[in-house]
Short mmCIF file of N, CA and C in Angstrom, two decimals:
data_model
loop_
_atom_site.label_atom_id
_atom_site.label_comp_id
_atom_site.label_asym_id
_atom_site.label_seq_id
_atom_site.Cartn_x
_atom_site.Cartn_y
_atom_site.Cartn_z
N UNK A 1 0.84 -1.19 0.00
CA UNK A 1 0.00 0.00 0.00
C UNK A 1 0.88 1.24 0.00
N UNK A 2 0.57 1.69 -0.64
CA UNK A 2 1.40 3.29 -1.32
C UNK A 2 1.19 4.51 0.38
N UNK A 3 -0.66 4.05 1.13
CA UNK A 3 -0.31 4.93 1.94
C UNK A 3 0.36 4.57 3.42
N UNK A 4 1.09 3.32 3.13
CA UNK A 4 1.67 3.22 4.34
C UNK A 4 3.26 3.49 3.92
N UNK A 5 3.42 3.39 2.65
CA UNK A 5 5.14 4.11 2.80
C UNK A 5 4.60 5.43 3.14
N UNK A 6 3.84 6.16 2.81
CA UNK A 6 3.63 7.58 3.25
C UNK A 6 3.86 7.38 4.63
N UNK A 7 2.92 6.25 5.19
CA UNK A 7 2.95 6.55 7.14
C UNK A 7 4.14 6.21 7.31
N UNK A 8 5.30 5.28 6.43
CA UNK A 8 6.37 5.05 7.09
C UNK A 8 7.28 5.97 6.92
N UNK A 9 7.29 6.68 5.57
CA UNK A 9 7.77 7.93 5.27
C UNK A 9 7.46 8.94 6.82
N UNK A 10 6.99 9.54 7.01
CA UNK A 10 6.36 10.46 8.30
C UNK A 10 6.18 10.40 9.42
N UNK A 11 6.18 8.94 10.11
CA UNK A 11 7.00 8.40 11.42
C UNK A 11 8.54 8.41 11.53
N UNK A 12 8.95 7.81 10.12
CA UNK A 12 10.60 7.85 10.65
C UNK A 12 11.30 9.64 10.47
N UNK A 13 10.41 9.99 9.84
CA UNK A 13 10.72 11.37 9.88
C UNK A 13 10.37 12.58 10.94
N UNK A 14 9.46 11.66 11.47
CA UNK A 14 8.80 12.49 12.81
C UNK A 14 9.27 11.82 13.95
N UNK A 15 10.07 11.31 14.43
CA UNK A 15 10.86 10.48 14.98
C UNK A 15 11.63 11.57 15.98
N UNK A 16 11.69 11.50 17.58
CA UNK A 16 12.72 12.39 18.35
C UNK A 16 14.22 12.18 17.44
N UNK A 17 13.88 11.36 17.97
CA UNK A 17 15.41 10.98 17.47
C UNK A 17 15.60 9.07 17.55
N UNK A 18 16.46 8.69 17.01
CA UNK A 18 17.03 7.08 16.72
C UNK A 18 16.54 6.52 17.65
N UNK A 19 16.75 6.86 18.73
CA UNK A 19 16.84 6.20 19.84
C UNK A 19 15.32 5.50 19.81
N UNK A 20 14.85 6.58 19.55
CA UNK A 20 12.83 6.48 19.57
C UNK A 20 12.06 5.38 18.94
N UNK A 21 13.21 4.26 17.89
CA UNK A 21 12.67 2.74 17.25
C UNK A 21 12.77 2.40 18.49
N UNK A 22 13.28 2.41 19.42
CA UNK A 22 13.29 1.39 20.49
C UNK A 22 12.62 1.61 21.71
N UNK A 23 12.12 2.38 21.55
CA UNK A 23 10.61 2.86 22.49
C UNK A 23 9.30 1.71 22.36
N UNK A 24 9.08 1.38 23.12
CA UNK A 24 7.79 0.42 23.27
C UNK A 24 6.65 0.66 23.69
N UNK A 25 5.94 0.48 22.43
CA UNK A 25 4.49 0.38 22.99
C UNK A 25 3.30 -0.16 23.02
N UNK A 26 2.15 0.50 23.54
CA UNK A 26 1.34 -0.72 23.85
C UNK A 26 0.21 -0.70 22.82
N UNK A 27 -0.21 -2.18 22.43
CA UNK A 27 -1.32 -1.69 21.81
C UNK A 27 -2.96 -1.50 22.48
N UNK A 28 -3.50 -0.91 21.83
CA UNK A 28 -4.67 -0.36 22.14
C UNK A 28 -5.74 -1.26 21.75
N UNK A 29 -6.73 -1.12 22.92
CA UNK A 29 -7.91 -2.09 22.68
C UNK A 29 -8.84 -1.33 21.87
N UNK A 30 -9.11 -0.09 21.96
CA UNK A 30 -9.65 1.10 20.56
C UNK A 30 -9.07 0.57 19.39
N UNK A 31 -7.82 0.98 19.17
CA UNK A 31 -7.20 0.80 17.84
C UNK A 31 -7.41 -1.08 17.25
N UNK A 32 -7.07 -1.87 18.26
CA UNK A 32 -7.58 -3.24 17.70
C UNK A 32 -9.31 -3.35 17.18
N UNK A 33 -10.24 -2.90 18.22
CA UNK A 33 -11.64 -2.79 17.88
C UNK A 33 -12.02 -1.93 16.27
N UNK A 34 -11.16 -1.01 16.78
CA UNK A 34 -11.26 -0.30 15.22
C UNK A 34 -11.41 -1.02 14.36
N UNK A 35 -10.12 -1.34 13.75
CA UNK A 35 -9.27 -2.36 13.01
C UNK A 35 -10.38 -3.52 12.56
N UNK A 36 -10.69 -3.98 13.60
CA UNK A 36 -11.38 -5.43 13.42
C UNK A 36 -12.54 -5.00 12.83
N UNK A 37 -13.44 -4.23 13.29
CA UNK A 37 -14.97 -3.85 12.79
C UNK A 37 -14.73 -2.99 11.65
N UNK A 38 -13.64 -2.43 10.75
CA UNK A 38 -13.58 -2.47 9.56
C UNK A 38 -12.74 -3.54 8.33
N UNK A 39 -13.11 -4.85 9.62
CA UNK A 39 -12.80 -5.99 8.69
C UNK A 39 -11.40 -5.83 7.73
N UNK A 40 -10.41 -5.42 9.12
CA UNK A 40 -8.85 -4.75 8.56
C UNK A 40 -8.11 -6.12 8.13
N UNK A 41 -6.90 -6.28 7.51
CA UNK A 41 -6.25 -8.00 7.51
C UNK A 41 -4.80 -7.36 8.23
N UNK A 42 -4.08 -7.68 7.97
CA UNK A 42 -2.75 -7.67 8.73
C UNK A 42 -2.32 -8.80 9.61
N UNK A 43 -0.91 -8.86 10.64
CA UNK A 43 -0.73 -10.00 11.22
C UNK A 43 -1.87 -10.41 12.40
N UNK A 44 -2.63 -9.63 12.65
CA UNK A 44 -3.47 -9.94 13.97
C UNK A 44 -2.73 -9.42 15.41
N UNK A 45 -2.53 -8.12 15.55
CA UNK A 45 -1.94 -7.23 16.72
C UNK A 45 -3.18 -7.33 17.83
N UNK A 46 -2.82 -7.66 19.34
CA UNK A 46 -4.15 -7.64 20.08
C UNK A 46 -3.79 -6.58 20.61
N UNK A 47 -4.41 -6.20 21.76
CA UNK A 47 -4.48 -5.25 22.27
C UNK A 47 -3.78 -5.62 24.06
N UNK A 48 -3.19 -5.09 24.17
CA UNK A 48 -1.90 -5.40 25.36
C UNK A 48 -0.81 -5.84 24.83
N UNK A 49 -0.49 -5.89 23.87
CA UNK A 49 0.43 -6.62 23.11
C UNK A 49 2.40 -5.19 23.08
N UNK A 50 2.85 -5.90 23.59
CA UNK A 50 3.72 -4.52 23.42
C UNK A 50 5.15 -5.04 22.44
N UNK A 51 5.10 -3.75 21.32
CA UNK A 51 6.30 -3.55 20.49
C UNK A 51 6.82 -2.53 20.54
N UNK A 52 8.55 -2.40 20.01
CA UNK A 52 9.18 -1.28 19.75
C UNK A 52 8.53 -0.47 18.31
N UNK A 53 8.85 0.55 18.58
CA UNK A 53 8.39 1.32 17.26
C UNK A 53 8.67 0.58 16.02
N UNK A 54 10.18 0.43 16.23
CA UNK A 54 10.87 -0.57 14.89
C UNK A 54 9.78 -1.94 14.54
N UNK A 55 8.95 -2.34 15.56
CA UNK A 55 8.88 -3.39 15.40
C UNK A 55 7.54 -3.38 14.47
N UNK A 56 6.75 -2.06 14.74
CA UNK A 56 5.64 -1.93 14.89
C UNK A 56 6.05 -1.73 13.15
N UNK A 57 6.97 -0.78 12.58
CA UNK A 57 7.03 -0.27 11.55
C UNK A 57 7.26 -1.30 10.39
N UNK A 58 7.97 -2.48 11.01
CA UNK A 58 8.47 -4.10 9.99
C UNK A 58 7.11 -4.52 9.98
N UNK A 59 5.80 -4.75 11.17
CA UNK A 59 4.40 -5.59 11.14
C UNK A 59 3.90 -4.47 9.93
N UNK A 60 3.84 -2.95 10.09
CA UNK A 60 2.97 -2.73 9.14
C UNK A 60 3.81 -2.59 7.77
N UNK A 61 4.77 -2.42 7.30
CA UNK A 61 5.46 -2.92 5.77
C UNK A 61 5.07 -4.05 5.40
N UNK A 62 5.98 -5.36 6.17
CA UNK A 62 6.00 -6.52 5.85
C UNK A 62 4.46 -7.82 6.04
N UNK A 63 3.55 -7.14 6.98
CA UNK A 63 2.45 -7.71 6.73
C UNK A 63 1.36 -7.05 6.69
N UNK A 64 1.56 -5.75 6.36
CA UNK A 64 0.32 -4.98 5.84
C UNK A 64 -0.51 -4.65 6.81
N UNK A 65 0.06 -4.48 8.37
CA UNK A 65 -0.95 -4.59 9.32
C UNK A 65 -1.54 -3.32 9.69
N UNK A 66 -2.55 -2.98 9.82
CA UNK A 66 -3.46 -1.86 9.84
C UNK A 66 -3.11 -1.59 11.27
N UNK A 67 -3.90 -2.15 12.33
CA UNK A 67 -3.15 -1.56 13.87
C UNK A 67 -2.07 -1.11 14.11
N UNK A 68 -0.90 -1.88 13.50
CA UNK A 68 0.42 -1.03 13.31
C UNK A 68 0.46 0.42 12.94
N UNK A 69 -0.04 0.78 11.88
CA UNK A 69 -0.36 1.86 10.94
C UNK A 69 -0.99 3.03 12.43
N UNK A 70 -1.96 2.52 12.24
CA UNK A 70 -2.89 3.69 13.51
C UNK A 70 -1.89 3.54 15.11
N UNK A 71 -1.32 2.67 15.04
CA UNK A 71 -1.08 2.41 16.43
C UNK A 71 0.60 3.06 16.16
N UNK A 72 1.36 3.73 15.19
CA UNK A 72 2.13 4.43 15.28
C UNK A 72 1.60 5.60 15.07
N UNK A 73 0.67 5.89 13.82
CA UNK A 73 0.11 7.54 14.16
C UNK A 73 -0.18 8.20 15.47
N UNK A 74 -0.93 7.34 15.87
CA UNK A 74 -1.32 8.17 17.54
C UNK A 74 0.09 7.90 18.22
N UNK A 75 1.45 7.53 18.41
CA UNK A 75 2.30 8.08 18.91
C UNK A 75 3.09 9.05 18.37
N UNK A 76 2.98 9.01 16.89
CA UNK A 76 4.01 10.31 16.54
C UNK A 76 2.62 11.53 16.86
N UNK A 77 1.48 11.97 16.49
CA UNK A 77 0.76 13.04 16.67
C UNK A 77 -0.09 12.73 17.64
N UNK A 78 -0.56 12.01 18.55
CA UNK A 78 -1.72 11.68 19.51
C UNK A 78 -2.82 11.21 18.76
N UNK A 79 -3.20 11.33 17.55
CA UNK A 79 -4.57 10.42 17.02
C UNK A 79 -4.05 10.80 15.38
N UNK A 80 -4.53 9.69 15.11
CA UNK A 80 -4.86 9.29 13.41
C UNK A 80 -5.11 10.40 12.85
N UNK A 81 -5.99 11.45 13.17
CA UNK A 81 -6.39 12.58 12.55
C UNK A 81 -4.93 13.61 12.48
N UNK A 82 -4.24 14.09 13.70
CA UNK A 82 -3.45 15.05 13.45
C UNK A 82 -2.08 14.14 12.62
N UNK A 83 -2.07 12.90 12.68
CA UNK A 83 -1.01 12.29 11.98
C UNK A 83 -1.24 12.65 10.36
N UNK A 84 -2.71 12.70 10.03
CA UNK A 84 -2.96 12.28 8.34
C UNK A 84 -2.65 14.40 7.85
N UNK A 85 -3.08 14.84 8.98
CA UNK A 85 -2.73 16.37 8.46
C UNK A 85 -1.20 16.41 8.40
N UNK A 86 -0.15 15.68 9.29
CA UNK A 86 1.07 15.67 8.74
C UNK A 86 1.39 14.95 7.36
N UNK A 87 0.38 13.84 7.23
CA UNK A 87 0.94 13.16 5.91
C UNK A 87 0.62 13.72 4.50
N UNK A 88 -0.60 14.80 4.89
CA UNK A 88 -0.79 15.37 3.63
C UNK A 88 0.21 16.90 3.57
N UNK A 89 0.75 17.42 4.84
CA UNK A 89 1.20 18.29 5.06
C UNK A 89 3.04 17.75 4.13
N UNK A 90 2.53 16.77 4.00
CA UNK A 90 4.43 16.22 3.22
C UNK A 90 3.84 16.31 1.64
N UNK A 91 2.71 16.16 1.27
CA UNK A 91 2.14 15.81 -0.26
C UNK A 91 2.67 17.25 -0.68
N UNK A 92 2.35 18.08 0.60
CA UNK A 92 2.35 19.53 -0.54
C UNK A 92 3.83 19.58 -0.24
N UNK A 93 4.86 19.45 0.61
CA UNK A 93 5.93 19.65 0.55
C UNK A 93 6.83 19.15 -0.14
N UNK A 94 5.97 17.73 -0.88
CA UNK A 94 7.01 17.22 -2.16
C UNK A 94 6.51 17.70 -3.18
N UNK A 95 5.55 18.93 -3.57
CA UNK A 95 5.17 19.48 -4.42
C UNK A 95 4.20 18.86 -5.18
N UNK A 96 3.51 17.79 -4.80
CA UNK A 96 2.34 16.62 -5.03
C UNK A 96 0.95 17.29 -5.45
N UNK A 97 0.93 18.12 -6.05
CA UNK A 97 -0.15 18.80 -6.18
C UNK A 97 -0.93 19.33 -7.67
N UNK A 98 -1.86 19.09 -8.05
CA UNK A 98 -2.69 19.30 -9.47
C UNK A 98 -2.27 20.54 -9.67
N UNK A 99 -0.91 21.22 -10.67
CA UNK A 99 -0.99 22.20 -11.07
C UNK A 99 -0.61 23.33 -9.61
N UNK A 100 -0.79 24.42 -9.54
CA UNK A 100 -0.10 24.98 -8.36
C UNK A 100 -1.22 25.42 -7.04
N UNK A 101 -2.50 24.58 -6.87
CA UNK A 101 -4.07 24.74 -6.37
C UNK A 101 -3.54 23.84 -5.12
N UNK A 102 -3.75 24.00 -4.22
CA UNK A 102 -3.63 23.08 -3.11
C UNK A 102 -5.49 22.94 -2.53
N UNK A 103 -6.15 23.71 -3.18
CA UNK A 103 -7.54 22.74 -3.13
C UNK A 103 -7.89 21.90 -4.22
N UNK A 104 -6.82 21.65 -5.06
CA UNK A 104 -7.20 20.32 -6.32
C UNK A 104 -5.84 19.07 -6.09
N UNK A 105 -4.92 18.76 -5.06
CA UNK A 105 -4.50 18.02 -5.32
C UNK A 105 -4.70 16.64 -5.37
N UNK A 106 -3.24 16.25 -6.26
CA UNK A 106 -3.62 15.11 -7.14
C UNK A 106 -3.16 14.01 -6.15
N UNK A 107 -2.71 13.98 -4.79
CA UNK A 107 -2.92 13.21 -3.48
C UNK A 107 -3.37 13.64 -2.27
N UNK A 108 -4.19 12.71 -2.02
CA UNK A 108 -5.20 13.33 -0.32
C UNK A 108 -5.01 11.81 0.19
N UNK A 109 -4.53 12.25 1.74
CA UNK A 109 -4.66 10.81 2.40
C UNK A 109 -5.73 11.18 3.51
N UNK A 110 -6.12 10.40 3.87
CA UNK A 110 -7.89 10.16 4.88
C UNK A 110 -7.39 9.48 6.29
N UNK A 111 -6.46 7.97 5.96
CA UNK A 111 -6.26 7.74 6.89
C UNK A 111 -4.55 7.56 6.61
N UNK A 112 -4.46 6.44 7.91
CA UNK A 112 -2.75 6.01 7.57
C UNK A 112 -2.63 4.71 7.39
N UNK A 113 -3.71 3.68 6.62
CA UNK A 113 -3.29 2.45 6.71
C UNK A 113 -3.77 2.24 4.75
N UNK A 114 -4.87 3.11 4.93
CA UNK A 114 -5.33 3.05 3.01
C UNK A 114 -6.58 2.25 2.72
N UNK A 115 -7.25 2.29 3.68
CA UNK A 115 -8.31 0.93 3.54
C UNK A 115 -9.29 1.98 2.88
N UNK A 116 -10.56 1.92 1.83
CA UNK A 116 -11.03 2.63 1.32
C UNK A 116 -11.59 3.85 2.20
N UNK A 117 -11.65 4.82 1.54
CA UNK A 117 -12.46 6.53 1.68
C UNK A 117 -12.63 7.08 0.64
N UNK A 118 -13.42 7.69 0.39
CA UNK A 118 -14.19 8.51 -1.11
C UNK A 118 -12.72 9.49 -1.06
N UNK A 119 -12.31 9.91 -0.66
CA UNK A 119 -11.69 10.77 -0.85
C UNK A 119 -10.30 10.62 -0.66
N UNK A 120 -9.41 9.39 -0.57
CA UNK A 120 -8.48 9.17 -0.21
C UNK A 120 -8.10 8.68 -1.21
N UNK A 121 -6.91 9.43 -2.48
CA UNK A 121 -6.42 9.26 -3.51
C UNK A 121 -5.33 9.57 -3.97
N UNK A 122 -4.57 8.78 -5.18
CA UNK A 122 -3.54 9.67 -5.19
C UNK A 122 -3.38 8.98 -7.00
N UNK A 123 -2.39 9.31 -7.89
CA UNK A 123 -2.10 9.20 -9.10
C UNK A 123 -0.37 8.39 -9.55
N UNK A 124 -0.83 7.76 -10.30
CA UNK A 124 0.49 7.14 -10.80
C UNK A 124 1.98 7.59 -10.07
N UNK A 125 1.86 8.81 -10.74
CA UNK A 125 2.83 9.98 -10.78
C UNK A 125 3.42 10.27 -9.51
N UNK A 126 2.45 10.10 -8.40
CA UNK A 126 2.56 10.85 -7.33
C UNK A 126 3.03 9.36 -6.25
N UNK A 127 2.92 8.31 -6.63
CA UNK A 127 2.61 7.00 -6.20
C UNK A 127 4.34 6.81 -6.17
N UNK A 128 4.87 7.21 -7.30
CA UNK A 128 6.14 6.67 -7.88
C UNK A 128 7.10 7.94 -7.44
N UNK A 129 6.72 8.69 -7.30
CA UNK A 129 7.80 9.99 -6.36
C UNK A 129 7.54 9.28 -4.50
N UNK A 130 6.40 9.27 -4.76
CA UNK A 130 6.43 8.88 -3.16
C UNK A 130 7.20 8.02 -3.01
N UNK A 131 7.49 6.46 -3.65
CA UNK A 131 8.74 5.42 -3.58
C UNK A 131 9.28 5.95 -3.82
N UNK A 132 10.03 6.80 -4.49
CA UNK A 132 11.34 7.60 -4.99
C UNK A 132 11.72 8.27 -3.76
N UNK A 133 10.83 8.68 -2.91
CA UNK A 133 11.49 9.50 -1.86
C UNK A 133 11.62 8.40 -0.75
N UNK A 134 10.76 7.47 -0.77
CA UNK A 134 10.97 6.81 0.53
C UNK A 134 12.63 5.85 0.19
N UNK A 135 13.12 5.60 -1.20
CA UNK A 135 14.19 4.40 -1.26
C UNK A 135 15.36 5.69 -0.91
N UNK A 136 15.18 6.77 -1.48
CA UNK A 136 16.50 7.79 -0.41
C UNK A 136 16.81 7.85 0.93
N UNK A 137 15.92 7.51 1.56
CA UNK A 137 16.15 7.23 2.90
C UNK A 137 16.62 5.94 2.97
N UNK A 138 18.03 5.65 3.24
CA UNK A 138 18.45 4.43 4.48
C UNK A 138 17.62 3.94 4.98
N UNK A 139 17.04 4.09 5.75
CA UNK A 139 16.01 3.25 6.83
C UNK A 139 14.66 2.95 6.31
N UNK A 140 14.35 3.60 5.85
CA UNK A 140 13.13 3.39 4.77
C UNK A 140 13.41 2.48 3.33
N UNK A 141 14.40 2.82 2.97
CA UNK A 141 15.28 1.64 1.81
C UNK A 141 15.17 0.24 2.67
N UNK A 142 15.97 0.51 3.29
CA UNK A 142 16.10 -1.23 4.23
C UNK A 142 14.62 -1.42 4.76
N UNK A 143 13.72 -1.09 5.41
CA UNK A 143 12.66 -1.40 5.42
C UNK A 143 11.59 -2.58 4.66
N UNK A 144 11.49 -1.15 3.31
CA UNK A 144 10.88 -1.38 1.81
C UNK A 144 11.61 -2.77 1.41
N UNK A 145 12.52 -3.51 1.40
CA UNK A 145 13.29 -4.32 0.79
C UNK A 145 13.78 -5.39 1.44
N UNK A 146 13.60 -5.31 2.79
CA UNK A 146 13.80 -6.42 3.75
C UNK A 146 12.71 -7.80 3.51
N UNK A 147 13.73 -8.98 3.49
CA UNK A 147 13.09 -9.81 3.46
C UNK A 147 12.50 -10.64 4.29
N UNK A 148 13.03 -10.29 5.60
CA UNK A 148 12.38 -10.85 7.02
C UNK A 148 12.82 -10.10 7.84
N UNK A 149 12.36 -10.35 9.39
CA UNK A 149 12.76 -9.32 10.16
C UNK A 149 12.42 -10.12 11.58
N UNK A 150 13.03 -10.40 12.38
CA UNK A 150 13.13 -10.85 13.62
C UNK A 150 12.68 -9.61 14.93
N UNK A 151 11.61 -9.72 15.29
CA UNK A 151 10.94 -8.60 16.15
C UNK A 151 11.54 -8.54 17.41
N UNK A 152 11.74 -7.83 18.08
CA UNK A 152 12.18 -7.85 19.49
C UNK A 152 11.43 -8.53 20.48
N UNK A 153 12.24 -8.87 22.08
CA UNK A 153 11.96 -9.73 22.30
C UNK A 153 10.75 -9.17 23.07
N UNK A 154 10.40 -8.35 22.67
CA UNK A 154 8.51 -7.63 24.15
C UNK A 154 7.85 -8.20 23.43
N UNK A 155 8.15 -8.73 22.33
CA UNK A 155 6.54 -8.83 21.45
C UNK A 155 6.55 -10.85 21.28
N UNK A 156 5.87 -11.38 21.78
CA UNK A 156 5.49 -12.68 21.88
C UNK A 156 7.00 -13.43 22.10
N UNK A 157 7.44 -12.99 22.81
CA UNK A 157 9.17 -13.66 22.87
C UNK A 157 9.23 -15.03 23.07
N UNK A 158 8.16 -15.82 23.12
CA UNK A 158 8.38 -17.48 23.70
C UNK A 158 7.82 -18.06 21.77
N UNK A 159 7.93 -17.52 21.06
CA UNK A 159 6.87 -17.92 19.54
C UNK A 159 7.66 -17.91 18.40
N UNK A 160 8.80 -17.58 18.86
CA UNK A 160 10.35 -17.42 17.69
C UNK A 160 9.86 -17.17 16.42
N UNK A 161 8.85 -16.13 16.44
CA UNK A 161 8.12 -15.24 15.33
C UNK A 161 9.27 -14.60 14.44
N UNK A 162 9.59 -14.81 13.10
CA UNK A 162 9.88 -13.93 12.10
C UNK A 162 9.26 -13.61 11.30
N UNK A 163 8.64 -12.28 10.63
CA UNK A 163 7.93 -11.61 9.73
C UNK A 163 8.85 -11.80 7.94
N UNK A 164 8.02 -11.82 7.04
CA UNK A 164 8.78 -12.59 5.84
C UNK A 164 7.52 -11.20 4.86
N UNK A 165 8.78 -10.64 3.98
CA UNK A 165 7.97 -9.64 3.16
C UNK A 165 7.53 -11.23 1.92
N UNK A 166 5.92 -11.19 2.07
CA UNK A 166 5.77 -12.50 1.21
C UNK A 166 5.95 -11.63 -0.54
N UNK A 167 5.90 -10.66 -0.70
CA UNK A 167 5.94 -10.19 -1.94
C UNK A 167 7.23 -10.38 -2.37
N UNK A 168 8.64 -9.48 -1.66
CA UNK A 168 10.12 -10.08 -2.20
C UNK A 168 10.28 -11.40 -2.11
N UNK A 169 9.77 -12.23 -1.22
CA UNK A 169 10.61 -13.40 -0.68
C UNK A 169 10.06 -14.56 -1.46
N UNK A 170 8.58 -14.02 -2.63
CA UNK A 170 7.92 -15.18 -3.42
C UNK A 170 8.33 -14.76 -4.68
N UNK A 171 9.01 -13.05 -5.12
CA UNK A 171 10.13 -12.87 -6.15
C UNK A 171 11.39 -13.25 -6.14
N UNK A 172 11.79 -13.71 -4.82
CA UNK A 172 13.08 -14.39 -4.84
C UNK A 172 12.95 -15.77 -5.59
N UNK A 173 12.45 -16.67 -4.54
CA UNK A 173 12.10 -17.69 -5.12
C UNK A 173 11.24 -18.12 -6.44
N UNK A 174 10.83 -16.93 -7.04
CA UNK A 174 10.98 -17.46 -8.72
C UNK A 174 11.71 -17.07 -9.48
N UNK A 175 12.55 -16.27 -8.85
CA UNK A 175 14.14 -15.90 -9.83
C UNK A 175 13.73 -14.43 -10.09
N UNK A 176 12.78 -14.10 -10.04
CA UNK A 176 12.39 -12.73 -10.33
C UNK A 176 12.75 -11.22 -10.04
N UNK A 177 13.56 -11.57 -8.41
CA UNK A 177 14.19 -10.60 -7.62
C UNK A 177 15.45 -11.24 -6.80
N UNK A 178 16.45 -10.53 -7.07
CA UNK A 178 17.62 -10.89 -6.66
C UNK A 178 17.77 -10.65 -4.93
N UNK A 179 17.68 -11.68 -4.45
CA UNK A 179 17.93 -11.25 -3.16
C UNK A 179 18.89 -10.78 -2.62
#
């Protein structure tokens, strides 16, 4: 999903500082209820469940997980809402916009995970700068391209859980992408 490199784009950028992947937190029984009653998919995050930021940021890349998504917005801005005014607040700062109108642009994000909204859109063009900006970043490069990822040990530490990007790791194995 195009709008979670945005959310991953704008957490690691809204970030105190480094140190702040390794901050842990908890998840929310709101944000799971959410999640679930719009029939979200992802790895299945419950609610008491505690990860590092890092960890939270590999569940929502590598398995598409929606609680991840919301459950880092509300720590970089306090709720989903002031997070998505930062994420559109980056559309206009990469110059993402229909012509020079910032009431016609050609990306609007609604939420931070991408699950449908009438109004939550964006264009080829704008899809493919957005990867363009997220593979300049180091940490966002390694992210985007990681083929598994071993979570820290707060998060189910007795389950020797590794996360597997199934998209690279089923282009590896047909020769398709060089690992």
């Amino acid at each position: 999903s195009m709008t979670k490199v945005m959310t991953l784009i704008v957490v690691f950028e809204n970030l105190k500082n480094e140190d702040s992947l390794k901050e842990v937190i908890t998840i929310s029984e709101e944000v799971q209820m959410q999640m679930e009653s719009a029939g979200s998919s992802g790895f299945g995050l419950k609610a008491g469940e505690k990860l590092t930021v890092e960890d939270l940021i590999y569940v929502m890349i590598l398995q598409s997980d929606n609680i991840a998504c919301v459950t880092l917005a509300e720590y970089i801005a306090g709720s989903e809402a002031e997070f998505v005014k930062l994420m559109n607040a980056k559309v206009r700062e990469m110059g993402l916009l229909e012509g020079d109108s910032e009431k016609s642009p050609s990306t609007l994000f609604q939420n931070s995970h991408g699950l449908h909204h009438q109004y939550h859109y964006s264009t080829c063009y704008d899809m493919a700068s957005i990867m363009a900006y997220a593979m300049k970043n180091t940490f966002c490069a390694n992210v985007l391209t990681s083929l598994k990822y071993k979570p820290s040990d707060n998060f189910r530490p007795n389950d020797g859980i590794t996360f597997y990007n199934a998209f690279l790791v089923h282009g590896v194995s047909e020769g398709k992408i060089s690992p």
